[in-house]
Coordinates of C-alpha atoms in Angstrom, one line a residue:
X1 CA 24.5 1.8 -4.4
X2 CA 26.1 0.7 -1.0
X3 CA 26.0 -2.5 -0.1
X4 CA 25.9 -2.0 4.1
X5 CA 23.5 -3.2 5.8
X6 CA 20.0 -1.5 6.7
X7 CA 18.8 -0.7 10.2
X8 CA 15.2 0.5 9.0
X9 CA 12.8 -2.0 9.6
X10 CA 14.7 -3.8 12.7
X11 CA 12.7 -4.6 15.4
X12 CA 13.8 -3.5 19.0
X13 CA 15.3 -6.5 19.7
X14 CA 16.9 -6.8 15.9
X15 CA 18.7 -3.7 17.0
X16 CA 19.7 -4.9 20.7
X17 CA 21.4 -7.8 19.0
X18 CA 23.4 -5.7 16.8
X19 CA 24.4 -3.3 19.5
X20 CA 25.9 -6.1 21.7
X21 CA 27.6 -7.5 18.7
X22 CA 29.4 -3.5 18.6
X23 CA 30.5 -3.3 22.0
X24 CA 27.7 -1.4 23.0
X25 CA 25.5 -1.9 26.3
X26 CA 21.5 -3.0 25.4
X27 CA 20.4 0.1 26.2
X28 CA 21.8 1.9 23.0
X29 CA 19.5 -0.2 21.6
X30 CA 16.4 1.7 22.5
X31 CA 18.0 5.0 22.1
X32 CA 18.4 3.6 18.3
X33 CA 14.9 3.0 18.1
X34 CA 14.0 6.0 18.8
X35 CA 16.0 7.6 16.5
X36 CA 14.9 5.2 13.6
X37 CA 11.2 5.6 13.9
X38 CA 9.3 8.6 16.2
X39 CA 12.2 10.7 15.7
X40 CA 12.6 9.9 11.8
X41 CA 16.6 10.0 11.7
X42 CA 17.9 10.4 8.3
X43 CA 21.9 10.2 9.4
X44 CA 23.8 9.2 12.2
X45 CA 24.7 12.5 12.9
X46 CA 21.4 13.3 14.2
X47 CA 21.5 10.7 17.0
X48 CA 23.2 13.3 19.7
X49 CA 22.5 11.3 22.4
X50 CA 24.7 8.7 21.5
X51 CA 28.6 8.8 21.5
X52 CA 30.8 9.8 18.6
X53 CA 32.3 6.9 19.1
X54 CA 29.2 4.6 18.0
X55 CA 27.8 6.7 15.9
X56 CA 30.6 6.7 13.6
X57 CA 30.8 2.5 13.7
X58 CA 27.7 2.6 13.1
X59 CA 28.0 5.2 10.0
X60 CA 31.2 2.6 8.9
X61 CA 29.0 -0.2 9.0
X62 CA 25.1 0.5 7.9
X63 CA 23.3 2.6 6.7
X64 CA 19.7 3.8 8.1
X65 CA 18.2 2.9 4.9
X66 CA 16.5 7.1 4.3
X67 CA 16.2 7.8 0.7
X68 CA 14.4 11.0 -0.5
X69 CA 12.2 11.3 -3.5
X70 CA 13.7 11.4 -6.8
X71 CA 11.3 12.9 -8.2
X72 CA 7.7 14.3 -8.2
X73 CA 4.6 15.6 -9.7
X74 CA 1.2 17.8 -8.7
X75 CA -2.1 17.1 -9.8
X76 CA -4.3 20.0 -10.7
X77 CA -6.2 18.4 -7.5
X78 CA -3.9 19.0 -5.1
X79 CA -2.7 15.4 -5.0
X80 CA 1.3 14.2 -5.1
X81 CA 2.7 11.7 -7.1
X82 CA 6.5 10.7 -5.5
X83 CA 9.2 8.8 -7.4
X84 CA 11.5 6.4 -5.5
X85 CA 14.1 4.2 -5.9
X86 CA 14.2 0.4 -4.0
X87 CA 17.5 0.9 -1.5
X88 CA 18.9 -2.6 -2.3
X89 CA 18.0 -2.7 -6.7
X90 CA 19.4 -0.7 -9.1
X91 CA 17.6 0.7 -12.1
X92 CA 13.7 0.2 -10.5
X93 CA 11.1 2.7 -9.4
X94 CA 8.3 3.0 -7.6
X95 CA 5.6 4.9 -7.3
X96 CA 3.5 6.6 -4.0
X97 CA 0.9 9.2 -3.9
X98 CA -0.3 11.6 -1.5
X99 CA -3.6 12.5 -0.8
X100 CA -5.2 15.7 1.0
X101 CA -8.8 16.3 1.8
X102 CA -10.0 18.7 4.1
X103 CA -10.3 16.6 6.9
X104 CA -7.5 14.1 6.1
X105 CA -4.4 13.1 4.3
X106 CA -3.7 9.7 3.2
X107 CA -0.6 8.4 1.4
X108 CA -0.9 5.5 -0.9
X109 CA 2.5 3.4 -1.0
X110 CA 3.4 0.7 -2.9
X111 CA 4.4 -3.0 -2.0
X112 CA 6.3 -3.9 -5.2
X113 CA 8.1 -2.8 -8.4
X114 CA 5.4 -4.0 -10.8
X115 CA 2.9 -6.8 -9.7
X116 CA 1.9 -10.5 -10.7
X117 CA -1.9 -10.1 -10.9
X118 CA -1.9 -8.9 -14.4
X119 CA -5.7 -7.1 -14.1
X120 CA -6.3 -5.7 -17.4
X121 CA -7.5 -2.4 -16.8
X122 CA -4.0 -1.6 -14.4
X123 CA -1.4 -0.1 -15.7
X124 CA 0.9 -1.9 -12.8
X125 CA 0.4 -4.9 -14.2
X126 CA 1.2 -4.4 -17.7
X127 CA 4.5 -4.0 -16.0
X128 CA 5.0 -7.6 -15.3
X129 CA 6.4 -8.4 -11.7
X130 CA 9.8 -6.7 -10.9
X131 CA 10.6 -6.7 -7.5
X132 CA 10.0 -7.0 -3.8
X133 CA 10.4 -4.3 -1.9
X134 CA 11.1 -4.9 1.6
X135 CA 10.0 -3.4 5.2
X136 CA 12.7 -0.2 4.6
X137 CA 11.2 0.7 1.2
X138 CA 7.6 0.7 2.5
X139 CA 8.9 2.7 5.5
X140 CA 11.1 4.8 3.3
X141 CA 7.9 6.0 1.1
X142 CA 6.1 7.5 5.0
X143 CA 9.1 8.7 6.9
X144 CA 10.4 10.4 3.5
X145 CA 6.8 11.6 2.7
X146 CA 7.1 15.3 2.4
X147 CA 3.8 15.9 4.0
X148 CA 4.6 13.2 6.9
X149 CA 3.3 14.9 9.9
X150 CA -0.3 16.0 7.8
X151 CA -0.6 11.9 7.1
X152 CA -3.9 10.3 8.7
X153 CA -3.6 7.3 7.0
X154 CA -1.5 5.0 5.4
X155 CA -3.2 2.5 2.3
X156 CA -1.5 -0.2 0.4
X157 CA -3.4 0.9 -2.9
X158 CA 0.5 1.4 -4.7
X159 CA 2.0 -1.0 -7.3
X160 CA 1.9 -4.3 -6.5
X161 CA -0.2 -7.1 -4.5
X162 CA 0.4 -6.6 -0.9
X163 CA -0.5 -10.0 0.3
X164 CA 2.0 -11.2 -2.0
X165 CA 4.6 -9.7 -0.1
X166 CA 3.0 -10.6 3.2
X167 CA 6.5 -10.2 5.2
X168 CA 7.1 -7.2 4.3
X169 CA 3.5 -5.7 5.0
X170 CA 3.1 -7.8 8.2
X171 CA 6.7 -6.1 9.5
X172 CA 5.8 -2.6 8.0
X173 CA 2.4 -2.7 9.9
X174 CA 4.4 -3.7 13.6
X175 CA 6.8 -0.7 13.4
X176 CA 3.8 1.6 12.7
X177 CA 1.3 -0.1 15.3
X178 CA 4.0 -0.6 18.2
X179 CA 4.8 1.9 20.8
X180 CA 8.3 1.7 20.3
X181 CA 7.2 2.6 16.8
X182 CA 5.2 5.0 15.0
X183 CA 2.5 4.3 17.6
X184 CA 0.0 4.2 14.9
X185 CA -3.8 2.6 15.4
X186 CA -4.5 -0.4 13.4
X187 CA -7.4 1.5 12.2
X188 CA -5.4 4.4 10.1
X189 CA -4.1 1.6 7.8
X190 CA -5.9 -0.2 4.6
X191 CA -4.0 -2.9 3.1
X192 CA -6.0 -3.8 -0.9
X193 CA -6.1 -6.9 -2.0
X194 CA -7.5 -9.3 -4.5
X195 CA -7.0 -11.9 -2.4
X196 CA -3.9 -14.6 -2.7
X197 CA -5.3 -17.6 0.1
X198 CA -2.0 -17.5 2.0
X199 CA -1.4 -13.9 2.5
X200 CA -4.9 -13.5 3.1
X201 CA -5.2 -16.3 5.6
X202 CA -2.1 -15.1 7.3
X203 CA -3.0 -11.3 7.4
X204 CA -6.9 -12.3 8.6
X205 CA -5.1 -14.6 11.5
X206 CA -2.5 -12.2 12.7
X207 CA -3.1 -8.1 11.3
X208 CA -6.0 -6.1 12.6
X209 CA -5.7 -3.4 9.9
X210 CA -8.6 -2.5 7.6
X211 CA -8.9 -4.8 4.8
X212 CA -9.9 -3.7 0.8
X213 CA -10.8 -6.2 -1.5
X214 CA -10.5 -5.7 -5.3
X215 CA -13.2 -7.4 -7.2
X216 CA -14.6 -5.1 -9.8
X217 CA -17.0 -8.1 -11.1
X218 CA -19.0 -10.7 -8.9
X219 CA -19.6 -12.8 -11.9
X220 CA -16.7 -15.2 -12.5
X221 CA -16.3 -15.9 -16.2
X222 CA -17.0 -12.7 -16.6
X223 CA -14.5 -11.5 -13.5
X224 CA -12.1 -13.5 -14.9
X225 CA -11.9 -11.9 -18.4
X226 CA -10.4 -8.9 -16.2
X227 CA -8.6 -10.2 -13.4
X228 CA -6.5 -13.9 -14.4
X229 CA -6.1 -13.8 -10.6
X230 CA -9.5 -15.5 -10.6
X231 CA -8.7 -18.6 -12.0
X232 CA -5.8 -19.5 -8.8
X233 CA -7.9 -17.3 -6.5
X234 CA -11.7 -17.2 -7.0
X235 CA -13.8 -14.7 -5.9
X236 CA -16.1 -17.2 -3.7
X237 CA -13.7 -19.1 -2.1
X238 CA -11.9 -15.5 -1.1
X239 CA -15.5 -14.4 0.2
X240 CA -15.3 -18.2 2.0
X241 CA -12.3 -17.4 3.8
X242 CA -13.6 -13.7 4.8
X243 CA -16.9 -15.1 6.6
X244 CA -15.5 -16.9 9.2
X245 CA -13.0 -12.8 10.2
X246 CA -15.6 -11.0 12.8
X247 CA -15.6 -7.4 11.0
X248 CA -18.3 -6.3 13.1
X249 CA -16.4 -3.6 15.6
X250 CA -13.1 -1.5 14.4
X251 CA -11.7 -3.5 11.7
X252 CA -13.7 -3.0 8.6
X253 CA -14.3 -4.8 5.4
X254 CA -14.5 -3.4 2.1
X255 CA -14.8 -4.1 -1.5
X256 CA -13.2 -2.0 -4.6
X257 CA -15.0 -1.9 -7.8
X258 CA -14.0 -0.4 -10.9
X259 CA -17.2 0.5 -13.0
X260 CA -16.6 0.0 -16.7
X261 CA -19.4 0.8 -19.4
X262 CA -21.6 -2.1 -20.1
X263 CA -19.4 -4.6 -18.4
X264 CA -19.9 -4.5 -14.8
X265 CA -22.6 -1.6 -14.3
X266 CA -25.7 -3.4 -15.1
X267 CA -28.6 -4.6 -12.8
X268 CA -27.6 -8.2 -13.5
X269 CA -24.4 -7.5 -12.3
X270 CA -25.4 -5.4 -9.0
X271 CA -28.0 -8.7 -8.0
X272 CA -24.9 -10.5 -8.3
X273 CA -22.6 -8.6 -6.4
X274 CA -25.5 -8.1 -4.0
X275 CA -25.8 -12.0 -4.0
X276 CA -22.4 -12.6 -3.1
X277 CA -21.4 -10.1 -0.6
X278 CA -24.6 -10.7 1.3
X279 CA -23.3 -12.9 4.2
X280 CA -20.7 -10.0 4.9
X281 CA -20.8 -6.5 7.1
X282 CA -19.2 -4.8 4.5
X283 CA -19.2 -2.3 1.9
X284 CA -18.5 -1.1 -1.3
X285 CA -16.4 1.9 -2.7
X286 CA -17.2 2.5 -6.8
X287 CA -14.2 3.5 -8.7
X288 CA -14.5 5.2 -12.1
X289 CA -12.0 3.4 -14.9
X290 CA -8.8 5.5 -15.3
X291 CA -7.6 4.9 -19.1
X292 CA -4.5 3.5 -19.7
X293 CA -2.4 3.1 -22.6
X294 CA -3.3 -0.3 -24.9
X295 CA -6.2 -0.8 -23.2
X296 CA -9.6 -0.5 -25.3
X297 CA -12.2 -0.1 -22.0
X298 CA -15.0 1.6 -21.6
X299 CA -15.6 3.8 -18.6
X300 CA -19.1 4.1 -16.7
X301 CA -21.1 6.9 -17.2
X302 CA -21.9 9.7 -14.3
X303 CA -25.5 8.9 -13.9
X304 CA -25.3 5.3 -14.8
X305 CA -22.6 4.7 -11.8
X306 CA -24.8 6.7 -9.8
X307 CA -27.7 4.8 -10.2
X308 CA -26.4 1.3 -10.1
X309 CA -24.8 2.8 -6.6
X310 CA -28.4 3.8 -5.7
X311 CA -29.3 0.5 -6.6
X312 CA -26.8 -1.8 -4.1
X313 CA -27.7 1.1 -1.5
X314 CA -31.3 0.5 -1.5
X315 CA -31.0 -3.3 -1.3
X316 CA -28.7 -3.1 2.0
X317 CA -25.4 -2.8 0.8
X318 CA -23.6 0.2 1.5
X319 CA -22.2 2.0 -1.6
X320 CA -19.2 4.8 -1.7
X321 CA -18.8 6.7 -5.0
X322 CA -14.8 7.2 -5.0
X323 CA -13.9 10.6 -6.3
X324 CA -11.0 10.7 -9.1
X325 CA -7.5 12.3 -7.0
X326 CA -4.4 12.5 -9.4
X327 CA -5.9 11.3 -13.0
X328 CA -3.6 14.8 -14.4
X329 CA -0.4 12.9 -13.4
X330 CA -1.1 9.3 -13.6
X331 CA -1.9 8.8 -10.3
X332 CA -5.2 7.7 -9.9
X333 CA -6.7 4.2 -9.2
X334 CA -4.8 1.6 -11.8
X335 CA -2.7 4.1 -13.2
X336 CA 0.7 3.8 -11.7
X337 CA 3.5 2.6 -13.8
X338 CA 7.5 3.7 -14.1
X339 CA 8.5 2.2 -17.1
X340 CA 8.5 5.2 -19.0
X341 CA 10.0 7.6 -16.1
X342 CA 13.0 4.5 -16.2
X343 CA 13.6 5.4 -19.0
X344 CA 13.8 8.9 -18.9
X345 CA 15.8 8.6 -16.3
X346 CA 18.2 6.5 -17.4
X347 CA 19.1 8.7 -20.6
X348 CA 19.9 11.7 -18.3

């Protein structure tokens, strides 16, 4: 693995310092912009507009910080699961998935190597907590997306807990907003969350992307025996902090919930959730449970998450039934994990 420095994920000005610092006048600076983000350079080679000269510096110096897939799977579905490596750890992986529907085509990336949160019914977590991956791995997974100029969305649904990597997401969502970026609308972009205060206080104050909450239980004992994150982070004080976030216009609110038999899918359970989400404009996507290995859960039936969606619908609360993309190949909702492609790959 190298060890130059990466230009993906500089700012314009980032970049205007660096070019001074070469030799260069400021305006290279914007032609290397360019070539970075709308124009998706992979190499140096590819930036014709600017001199041989600097372009081979700059190839002696840094590298763009472009890394294909290493590997890849298709879902009976139509969906893509990609393998990719982090460009500054050796022997990690991550995992993103790509999406198509009919009318659009969203790409799920990931925010870490393995996550902290530990929720028992994710695969991720049984990793344990790996790595950070910075701005240029998040901006790696869309510029190196095969299907990159079908995308219509972007959603940090991947491994890890994007608001515990708040620097990375917050820099990741500038280069796509910005014009001198992808020139993306806030509203393309979900970041999912189960809500850590400081990430979720900083992203509330300063991002204007769609929001997705994990909660999967509204009662907290009971929340708790899934998600440990409830004990640092509970469920009511998250729902404290969301009230005072106008998500009336553009920017909307949602909630994720996981339906598992008899746990989460009763009446009881939708007058709570009801109960608690009622001083929110909001709604609420249901998510059938995706077995993983080790983990004795039961899933929802059909009819029964059907009918408790009926339920929160006709009480005011506006319910989504997810459909299942990518269970064939791991890559559906709580499913993604590397530990055994790792391995694999590291015996070849």
């Amino acid at each position: 693995m190298s060890d130059k420095p990466i230009l993906l994920g500089r700012t314009p000005d980032e970049l205007a310092e660096l070019v001074l610092e070469l030799g260069e006048p400021k305006y290279r600076a914007k032609q290397l912009t360019e070539w970075l983000y709308p124009k998706r350079a992979s190499s140096f080679g590819e930036m014709t507009n600017l001199p041989k000269t600097f372009r081979d510096r700059l190839d002696e110096k840094f590298r763009i910080g472009r890394s294909e897939k290493i590997a890849g799977q298709t879902s009976v579905d139509g969906t893509e699961k990609y393998l990719f490596r982090p460009l500054l750890e050796d022997g990690l992986f991550f995992e993103t998935v790509y999406i198509p529907e009919e009318d659009r085509a969203t790409l799920c990336v990931s925010s870490q190597v393995g996550c902290k949160m530990n929720c028992l019914f994710c695969a991720t977590g049984k990793m344990g907590f790996l790595s950070q991956l910075t701005p240029a791995d998040v901006l790696n997974q869309i510029l190196s997306a095969p299907h990159f100029d079908r995308l219509t969305n972007i959603v940090f649904m991947g491994m890890g807990e994007p608001l515990d990597n708040y620097d990375t997401i917050a820099r990741t969502i500038e280069i796509l907003t910005a014009p001198w970026g992808l020139a993306w609308s806030p509203k393309r972009i979900t970041v999912s969350t189960v809500g850590p205060k400081k990430g979720l206080l900083k992203f509330l104050r300063e991002q204007s992307a769609h929001l997705a909450v994990s909660i999967h239980n509204a009662i907290p004992r009971e929340r708790l025996a899934l998600m440990p994150v409830e004990k640092a982070f509970p469920i009511k004080e998250v729902i404290d902090n969301l009230k005072g976030t106008d998500f009336s216009g553009q920017r909307r609110l949602s909630f994720e919930y996981i339906v598992f038999g008899g746990l989460n899918d009763t009446k009881a359970h939708a007058d709570a959730l009801l109960g608690l989400l009622s001083p929110l404009d909001t709604r609420v996507n249901l998510i059938r449970y995706h077995a993983i290995p080790g983990v004795n859960l039961p899933s929802s039936r059909p009819d029964q998450v059907d009918r408790f969606a009926e339920y929160l619908t006709a009480h005011g609360l506006r319910t989504t039934v997810r459909r299942s993309r990518g269970e064939d190949i791991s890559a559906a909702c709580g499913m993604l994990a590397t530990e055994e492609r790792k391995s694999r790959t590291d015996q070849k």
